[in-house]
Short mmCIF file of C-alpha atoms and ligand atoms in Angstrom, two decimals:
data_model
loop_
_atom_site.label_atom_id
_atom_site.label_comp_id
_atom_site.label_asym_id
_atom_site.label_seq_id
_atom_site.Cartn_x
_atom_site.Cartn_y
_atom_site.Cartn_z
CA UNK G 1 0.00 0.00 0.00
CA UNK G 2 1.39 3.64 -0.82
CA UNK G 3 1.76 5.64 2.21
CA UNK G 4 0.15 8.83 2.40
CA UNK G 5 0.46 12.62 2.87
CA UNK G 6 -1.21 14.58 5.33
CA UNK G 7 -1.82 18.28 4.31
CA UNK G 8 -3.07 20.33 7.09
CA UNK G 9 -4.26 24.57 6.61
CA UNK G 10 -3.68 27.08 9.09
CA UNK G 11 -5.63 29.95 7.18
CA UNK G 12 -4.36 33.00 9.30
CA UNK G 13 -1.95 35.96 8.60
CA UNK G 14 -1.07 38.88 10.88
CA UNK G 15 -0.64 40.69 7.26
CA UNK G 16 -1.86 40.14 4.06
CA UNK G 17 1.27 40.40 1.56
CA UNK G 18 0.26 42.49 -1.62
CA UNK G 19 1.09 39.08 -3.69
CA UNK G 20 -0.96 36.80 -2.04
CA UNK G 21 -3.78 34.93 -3.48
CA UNK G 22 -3.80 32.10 -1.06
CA UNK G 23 -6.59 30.95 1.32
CA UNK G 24 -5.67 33.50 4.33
CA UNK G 25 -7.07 35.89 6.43
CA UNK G 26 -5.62 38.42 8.28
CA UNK G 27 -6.99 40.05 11.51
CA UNK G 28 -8.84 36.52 12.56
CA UNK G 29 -5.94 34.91 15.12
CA UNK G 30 -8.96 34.58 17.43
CA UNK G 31 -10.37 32.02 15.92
CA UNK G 32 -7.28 29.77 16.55
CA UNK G 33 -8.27 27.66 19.71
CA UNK G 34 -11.52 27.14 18.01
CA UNK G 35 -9.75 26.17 14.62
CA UNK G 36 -7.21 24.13 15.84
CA UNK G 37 -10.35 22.09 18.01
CA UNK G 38 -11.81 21.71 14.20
CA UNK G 39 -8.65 20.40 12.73
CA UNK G 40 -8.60 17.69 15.26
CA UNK G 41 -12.31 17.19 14.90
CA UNK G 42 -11.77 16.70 11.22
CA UNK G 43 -9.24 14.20 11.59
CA UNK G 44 -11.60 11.98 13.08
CA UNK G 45 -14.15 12.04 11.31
CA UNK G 46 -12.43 11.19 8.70
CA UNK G 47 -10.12 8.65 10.24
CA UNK G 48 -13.34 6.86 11.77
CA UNK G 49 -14.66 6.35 8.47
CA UNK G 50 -11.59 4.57 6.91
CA UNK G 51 -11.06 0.84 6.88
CA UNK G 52 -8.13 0.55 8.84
CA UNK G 53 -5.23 3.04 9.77
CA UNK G 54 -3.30 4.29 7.01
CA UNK G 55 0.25 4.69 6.88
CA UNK G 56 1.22 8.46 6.81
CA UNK G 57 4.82 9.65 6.13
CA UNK G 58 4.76 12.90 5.82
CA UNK G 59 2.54 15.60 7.28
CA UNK G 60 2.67 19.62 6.05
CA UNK G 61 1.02 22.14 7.97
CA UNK G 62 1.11 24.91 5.18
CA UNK G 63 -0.74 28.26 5.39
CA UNK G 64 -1.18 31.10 6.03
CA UNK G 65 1.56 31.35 8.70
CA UNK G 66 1.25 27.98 10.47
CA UNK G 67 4.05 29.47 13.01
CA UNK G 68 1.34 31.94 14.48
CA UNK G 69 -0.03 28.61 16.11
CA UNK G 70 0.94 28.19 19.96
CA UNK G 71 3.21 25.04 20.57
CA UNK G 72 -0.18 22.94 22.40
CA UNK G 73 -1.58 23.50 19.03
CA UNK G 74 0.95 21.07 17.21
CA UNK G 75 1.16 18.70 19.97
CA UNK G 76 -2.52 18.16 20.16
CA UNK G 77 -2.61 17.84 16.41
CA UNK G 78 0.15 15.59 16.26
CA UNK G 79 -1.25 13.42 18.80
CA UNK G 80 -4.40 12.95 16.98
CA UNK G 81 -2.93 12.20 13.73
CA UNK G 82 -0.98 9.13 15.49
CA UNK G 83 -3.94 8.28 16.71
CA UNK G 84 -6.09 8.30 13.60
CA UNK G 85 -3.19 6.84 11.30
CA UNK G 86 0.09 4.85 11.28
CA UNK G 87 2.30 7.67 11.39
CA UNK G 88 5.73 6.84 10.26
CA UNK G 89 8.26 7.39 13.21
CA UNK G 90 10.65 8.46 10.45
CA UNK G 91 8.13 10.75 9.02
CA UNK G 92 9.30 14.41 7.88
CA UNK G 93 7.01 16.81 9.71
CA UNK G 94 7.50 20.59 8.53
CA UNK G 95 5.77 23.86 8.79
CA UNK G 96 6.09 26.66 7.13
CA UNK G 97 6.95 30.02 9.19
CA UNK G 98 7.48 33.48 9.11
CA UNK G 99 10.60 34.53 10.19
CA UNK G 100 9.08 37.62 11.84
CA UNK G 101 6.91 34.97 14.08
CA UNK G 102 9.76 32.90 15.75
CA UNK G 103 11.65 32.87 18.68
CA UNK G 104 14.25 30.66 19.86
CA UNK G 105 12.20 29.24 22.65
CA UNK G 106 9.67 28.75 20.10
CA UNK G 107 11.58 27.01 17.71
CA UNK G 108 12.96 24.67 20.37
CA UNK G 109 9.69 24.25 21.87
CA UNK G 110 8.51 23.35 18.29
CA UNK G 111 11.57 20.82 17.72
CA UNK G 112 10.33 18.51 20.88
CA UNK G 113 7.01 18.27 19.42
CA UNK G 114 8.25 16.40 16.82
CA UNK G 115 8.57 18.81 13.57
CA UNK G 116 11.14 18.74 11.92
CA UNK G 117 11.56 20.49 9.02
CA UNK G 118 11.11 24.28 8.73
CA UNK G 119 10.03 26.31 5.61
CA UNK G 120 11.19 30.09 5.96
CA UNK G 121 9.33 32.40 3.81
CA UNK G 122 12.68 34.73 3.49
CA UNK G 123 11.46 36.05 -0.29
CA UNK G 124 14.72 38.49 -0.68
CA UNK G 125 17.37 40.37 1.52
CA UNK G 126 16.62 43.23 0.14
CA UNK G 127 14.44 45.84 2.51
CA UNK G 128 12.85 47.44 -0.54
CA UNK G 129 11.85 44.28 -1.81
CA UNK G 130 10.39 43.23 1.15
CA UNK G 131 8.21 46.72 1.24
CA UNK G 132 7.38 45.91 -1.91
CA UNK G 133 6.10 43.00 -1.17
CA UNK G 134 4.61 43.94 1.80
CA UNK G 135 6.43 41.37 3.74
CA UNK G 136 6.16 41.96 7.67
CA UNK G 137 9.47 40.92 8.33
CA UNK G 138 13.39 41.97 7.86
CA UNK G 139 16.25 39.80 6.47
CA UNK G 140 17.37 40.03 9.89
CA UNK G 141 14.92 38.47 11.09
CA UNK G 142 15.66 35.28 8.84
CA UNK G 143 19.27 35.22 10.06
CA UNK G 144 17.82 35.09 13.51
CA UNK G 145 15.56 32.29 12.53
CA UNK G 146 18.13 29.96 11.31
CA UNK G 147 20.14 30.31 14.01
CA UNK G 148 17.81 30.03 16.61
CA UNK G 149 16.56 27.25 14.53
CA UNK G 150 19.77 25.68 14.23
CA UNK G 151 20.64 25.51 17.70
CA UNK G 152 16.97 23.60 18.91
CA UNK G 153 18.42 20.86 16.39
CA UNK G 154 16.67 21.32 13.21
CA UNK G 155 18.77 19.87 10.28
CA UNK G 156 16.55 20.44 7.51
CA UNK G 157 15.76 23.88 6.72
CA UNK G 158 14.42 25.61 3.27
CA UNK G 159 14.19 29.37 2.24
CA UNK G 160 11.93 30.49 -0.30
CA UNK G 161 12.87 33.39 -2.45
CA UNK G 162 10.81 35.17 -4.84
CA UNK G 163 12.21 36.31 -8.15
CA UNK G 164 11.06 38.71 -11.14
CA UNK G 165 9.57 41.48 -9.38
CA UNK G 166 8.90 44.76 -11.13
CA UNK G 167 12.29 46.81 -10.74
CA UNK G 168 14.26 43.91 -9.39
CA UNK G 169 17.67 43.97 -11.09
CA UNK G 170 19.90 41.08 -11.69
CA UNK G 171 22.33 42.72 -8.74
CA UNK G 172 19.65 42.49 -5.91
CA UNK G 173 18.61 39.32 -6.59
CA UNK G 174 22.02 37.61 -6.94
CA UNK G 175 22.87 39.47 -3.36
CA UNK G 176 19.74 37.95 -2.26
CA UNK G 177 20.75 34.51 -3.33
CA UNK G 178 23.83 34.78 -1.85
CA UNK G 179 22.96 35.95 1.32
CA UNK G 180 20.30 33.09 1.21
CA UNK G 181 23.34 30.79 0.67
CA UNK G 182 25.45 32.38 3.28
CA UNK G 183 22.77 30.82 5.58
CA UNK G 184 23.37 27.15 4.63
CA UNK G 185 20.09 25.95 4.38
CA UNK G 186 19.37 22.30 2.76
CA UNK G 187 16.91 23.75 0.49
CA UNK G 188 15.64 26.16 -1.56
CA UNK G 189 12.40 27.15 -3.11
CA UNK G 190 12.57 29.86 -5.87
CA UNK G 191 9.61 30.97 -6.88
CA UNK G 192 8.83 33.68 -9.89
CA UNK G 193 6.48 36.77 -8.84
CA UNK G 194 3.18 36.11 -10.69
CA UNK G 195 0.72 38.98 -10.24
CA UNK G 196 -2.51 37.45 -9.28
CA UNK G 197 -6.13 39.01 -9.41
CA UNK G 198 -7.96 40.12 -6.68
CA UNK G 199 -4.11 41.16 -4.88
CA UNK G 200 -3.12 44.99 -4.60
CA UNK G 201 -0.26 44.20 -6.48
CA UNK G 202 -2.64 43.67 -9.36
CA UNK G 203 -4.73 47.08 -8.83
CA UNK G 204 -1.54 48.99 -8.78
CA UNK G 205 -0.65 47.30 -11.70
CA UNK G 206 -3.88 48.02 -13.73
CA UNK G 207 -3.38 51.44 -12.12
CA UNK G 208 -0.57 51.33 -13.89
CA UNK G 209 1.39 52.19 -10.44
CA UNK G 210 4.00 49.44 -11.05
CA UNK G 211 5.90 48.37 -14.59
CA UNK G 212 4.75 45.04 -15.85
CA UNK G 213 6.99 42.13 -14.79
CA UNK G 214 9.74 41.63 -17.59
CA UNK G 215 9.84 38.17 -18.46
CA UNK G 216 12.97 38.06 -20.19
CA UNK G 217 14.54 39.35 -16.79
CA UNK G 218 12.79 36.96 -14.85
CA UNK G 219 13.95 34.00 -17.09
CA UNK G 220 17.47 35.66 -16.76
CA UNK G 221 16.87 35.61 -13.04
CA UNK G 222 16.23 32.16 -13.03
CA UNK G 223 19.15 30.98 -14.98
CA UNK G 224 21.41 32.81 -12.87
CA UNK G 225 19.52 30.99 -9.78
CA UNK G 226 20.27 27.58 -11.07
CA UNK G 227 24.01 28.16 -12.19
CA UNK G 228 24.70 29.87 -8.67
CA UNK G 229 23.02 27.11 -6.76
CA UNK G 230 24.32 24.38 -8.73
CA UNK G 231 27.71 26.17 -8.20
CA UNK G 232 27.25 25.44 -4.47
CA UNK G 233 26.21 21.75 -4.42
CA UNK G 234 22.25 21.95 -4.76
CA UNK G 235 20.80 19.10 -6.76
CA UNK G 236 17.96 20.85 -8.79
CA UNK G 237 15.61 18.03 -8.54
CA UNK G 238 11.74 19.74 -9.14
CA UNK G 239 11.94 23.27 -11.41
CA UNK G 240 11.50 25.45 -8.58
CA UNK G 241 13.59 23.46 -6.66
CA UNK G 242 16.60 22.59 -5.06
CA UNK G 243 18.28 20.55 -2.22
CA UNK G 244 21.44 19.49 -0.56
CA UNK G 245 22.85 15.67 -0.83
CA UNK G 246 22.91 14.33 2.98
CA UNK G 247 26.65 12.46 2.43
CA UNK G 248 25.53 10.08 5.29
CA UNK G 249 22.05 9.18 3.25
CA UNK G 250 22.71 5.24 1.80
CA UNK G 251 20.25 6.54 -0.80
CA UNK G 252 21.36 6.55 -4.45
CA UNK G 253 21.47 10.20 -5.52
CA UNK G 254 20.49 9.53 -9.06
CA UNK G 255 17.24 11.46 -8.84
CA UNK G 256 15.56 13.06 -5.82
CA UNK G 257 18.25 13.95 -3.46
CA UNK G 258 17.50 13.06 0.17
CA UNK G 259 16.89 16.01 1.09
CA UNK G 260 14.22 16.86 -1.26
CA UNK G 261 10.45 17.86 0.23
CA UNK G 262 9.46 14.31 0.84
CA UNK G 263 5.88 15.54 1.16
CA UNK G 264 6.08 17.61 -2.02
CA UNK G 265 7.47 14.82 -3.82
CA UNK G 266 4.15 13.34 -2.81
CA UNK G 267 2.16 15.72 -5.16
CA UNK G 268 4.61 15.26 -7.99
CA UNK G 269 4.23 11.83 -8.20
CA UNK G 270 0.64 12.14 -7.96
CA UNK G 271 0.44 10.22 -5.02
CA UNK G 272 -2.17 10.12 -2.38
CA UNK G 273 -2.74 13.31 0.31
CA UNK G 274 -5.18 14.36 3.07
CA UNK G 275 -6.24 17.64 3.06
CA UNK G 276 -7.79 19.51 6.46
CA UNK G 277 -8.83 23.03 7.35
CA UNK G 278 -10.03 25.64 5.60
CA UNK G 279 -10.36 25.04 1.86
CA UNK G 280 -7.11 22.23 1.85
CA UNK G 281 -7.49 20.01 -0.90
CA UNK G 282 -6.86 16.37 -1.33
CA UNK G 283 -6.12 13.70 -3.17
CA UNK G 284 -7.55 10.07 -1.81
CA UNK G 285 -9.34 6.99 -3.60
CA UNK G 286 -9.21 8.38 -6.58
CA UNK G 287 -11.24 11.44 -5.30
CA UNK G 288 -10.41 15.26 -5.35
CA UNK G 289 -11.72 16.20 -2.55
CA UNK G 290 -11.72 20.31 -1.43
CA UNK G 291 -12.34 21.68 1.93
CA UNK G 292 -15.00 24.57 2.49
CA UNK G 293 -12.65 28.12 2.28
CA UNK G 294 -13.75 30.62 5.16
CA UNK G 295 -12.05 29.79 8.64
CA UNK G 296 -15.43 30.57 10.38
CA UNK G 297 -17.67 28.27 7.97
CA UNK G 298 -14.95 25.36 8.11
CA UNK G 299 -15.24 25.49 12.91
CA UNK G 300 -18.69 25.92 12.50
CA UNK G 301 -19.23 22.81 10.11
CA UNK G 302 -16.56 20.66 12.26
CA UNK G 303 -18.81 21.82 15.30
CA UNK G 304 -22.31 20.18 14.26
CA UNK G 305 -22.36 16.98 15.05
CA UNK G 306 -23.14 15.14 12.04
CA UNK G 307 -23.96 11.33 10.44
CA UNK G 308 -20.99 9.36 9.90
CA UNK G 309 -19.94 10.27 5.70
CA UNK G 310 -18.44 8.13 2.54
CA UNK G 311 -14.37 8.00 3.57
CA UNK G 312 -13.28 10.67 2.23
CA UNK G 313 -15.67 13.18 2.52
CA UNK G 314 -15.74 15.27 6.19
CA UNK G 315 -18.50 17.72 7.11
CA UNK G 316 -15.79 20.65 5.55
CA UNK G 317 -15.63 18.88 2.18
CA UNK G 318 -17.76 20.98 -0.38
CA UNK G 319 -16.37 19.03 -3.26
CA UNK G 320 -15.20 14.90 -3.63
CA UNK G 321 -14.35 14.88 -7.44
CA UNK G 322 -14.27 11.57 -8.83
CA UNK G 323 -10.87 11.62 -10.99
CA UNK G 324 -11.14 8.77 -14.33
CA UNK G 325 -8.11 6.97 -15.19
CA UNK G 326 -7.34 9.06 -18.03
CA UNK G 327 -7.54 12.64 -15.66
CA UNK G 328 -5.01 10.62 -13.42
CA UNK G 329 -2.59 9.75 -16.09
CA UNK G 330 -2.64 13.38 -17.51
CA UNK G 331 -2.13 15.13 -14.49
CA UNK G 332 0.45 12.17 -13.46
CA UNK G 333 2.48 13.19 -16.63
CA UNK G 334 2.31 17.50 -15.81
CA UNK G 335 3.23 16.71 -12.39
CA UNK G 336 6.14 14.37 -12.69
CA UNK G 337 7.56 16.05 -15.92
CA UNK G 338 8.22 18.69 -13.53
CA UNK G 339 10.32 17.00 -11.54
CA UNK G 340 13.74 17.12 -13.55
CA UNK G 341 15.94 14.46 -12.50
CA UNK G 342 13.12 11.79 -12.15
CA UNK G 343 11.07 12.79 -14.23
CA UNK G 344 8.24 10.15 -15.21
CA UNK G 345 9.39 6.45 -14.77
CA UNK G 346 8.44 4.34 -17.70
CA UNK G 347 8.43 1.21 -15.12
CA UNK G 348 6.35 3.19 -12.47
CA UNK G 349 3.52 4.22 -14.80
CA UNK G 350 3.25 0.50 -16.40
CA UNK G 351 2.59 -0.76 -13.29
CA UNK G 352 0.10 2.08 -11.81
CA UNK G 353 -1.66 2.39 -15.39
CA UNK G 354 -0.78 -1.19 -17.12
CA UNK G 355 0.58 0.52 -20.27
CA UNK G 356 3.87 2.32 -21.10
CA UNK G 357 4.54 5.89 -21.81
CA UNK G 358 5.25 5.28 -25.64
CA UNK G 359 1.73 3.63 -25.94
CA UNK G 360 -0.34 6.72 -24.91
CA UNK G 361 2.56 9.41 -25.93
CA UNK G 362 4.72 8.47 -28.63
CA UNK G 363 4.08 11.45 -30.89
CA UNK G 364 4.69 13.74 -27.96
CA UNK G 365 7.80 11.94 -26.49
CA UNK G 366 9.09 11.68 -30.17
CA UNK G 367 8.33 15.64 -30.85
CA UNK G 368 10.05 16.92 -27.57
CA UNK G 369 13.05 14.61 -27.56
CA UNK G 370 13.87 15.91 -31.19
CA UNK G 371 13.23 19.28 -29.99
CA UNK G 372 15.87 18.98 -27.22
CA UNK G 373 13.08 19.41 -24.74
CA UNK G 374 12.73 15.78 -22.76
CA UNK G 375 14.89 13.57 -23.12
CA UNK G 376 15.48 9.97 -22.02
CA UNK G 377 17.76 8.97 -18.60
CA UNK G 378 17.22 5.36 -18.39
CA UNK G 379 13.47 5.05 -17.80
CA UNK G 380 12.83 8.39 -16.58
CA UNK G 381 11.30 10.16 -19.23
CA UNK G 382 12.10 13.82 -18.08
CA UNK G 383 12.78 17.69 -19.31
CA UNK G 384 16.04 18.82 -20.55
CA UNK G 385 17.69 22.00 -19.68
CA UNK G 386 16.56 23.43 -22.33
CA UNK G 387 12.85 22.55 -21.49
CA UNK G 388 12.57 23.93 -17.82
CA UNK G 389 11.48 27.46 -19.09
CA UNK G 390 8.67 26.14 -21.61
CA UNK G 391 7.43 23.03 -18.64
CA UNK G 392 3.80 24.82 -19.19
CA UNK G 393 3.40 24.64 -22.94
CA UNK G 394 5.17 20.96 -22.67
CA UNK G 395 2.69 19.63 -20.03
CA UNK G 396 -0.36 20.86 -21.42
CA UNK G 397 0.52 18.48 -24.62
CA UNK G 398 0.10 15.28 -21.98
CA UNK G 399 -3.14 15.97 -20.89
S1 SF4 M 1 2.72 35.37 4.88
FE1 SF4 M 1 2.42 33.99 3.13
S2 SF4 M 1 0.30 33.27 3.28
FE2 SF4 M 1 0.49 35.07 4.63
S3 SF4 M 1 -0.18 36.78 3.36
FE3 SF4 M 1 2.06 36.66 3.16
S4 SF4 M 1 2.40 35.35 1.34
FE4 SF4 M 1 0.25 35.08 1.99
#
């Protein structure tokens, strides 16, 4: 049996950032008690509706800024989901945090509850950029973080940068990589600024308050990124990101390094995930499934008490999505191309779908390999250099 992922959503902000589109609210951090009663909740109804215990290896809590949660929150959370499932012992456990939230006390309080992998949201070390952005914290306060982190024991830390923003120059964001570097981290995220609607970013752009994003610059941006990291010993293993080789891992390092987001990995191979909390999604018995979005709709739905439902549904789902076999191969093919040492295994997908990758794609796989766009590495069909900065118009020939 696969093992699973668990997703969880902590939907709160002290500040929404001008860029952000996700599910988050800021200005709510009262609901939290309540919220984190509703996660639990959640996880058993759904637990008590499943056949047996499933085997979980990796769990996320993602947000919104899951660090705003107090310590009790995690360990009550994380006692439930051992509870409900067969949680791995080995199981990587992160959160993603603000670097303005943390404290060392925090972060070693955080450690003994079992997490153990942190996701900084550093975005750049420049102060401009970050006012830009709207961020609520100072690179400062990211150098702080690692530290602090380092010293309560966590080993496996990413930074996320963001890249392409109107009047970034090629200067500021190599100083930001570097600086980013300086701090040692096993990972790193880069992600390019896309300006979302319904953001302020994107009223001061149609205000025309900001210059459109320059995409040439931005692809420039990136190619510096991956010759700088791969200069310093990150394996670029997914096209936004990158990790370091543990030398003490007995794990071949011919395609995901060790250190890669084991739980990420998990959507890029298309693989099973639970979703709960306000509007998480999953993936589970061939169902979609997606989580009602407003923090106050999602407690007061996981307050009722309510019939037993169909595994997977809980009271918060507002959509289970039945997903046909040829959905799952199509979106098993855009995910995994973009992982780009791995790639898609010819082997894997005979055995998940009972045919090879030449019997549903040979046109395709014969177009792009004479292109110089995928290219063969054993059975891993997978991109080539080349193809990393045109992954969207590749992928949307495989499904
Ligand atoms: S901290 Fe993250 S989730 Fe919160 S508003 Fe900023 S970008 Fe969005």
């Amino acid at each position: 049996m696969n093992a699973n992922s668990v997703y969880l959503h902590i939907p709160f902000c002290r500040h929404r950032c001008a860029y952000c589109d996700f599910n988050t609210f800021a200005g709510q951090q009262a609901r939290i008690p309540d919220y984190v009663e509703a996660l639990q909740r959640e996880i058993q109804a759904l637990t008590a509706g499943a056949a047996e215990r499933l085997p979980v290896h990796t769990v996320y809590f993602g947000g919104g800024t899951p660090s705003l949660l107090p310590i009790s929150a995690f360990e009550q959370i994380l006692t439930t989901l051992a509870r409900g499932f067969l949680l791995s012992p080995e199981a990587e456990i992160s959160i993603e945090a603000n670097p303005g939230t943390l404290t060392a006390d925090y972060l070693q309080a955080l450690r003994a509850t079992g997490v153990n992998r942190l996701s900084l949201g550093m975005q750049s070390a420049d102060p401009g950029e970050l006012i830009f952005l709207e961020r609520q914290h100072h690179f400062e306060d990211v150098i702080n973080a690692v530290t602090w982190a380092r010293q309560a024991g966590f080993n496996n830390l990413s930074l996320d940068l963001i890249f392409g923003l109107p009047e970034q120059h090629l200067g500021t964001w190599e100083a930001s990589l570097d600086r980013g570097l300086a701090l040692a981290p096993e990972h790193f995220s880069l992600y390019a600024l896309t300006i979302e609607h319904g953001t302020p970013l994107k009223r001061q752009a149609d205000l025309g308050l900001i210059p459109a994003p320059d995409p040439d610059l931005a692809a420039e941006m990136y190619e510096l990124a991956c010759a700088k990291l791969t200069d310093a010993d990150y394996l670029q293993y997914e096209i936004s990101n990158w990790a370091k080789e543990n030398s003490n891992s007995p794990l071949p390092t011919s395609h995901s390094p060790f250190l890669a987001s084991q739980h990420n990995l998990q959507y890029w191979r298309n693989q099973p995930y639970f979703g709960f909390g306000a509007g998480a999604h999953g993936f589970v018995s061939g169902f979609r499934t997606r989580n009602v979005l407003a923090p106050a709709a999602y407690i007061r739905r996981m307050s009722l008490t309510a019939a037993p439902l169909e595994f997977p549904r809980t009271p918060a789902t507002v959509n289970a999505q039945s997903i046909d076999r040829e959905t799952e191969i199509g979106e098993t093919m855009m995910m995994g191309l973009r992982l780009t040492r791995e790639g898609v295994s010819d082997s894997r997908f005979q055995a998940r779908f009972g045919v090879t990758l030449r019997e549903i794609y040979d046109k395709q796989i014969d177009k792009f390999v004479a292109w110089g766009l995928l290219e063969w590495a054993d059975d891993h069909l997978r991109l080539t250099e080349r193809g990393y900065l045109l992954g969207n118009q590749i992928f949307s020939e495989f499904i």
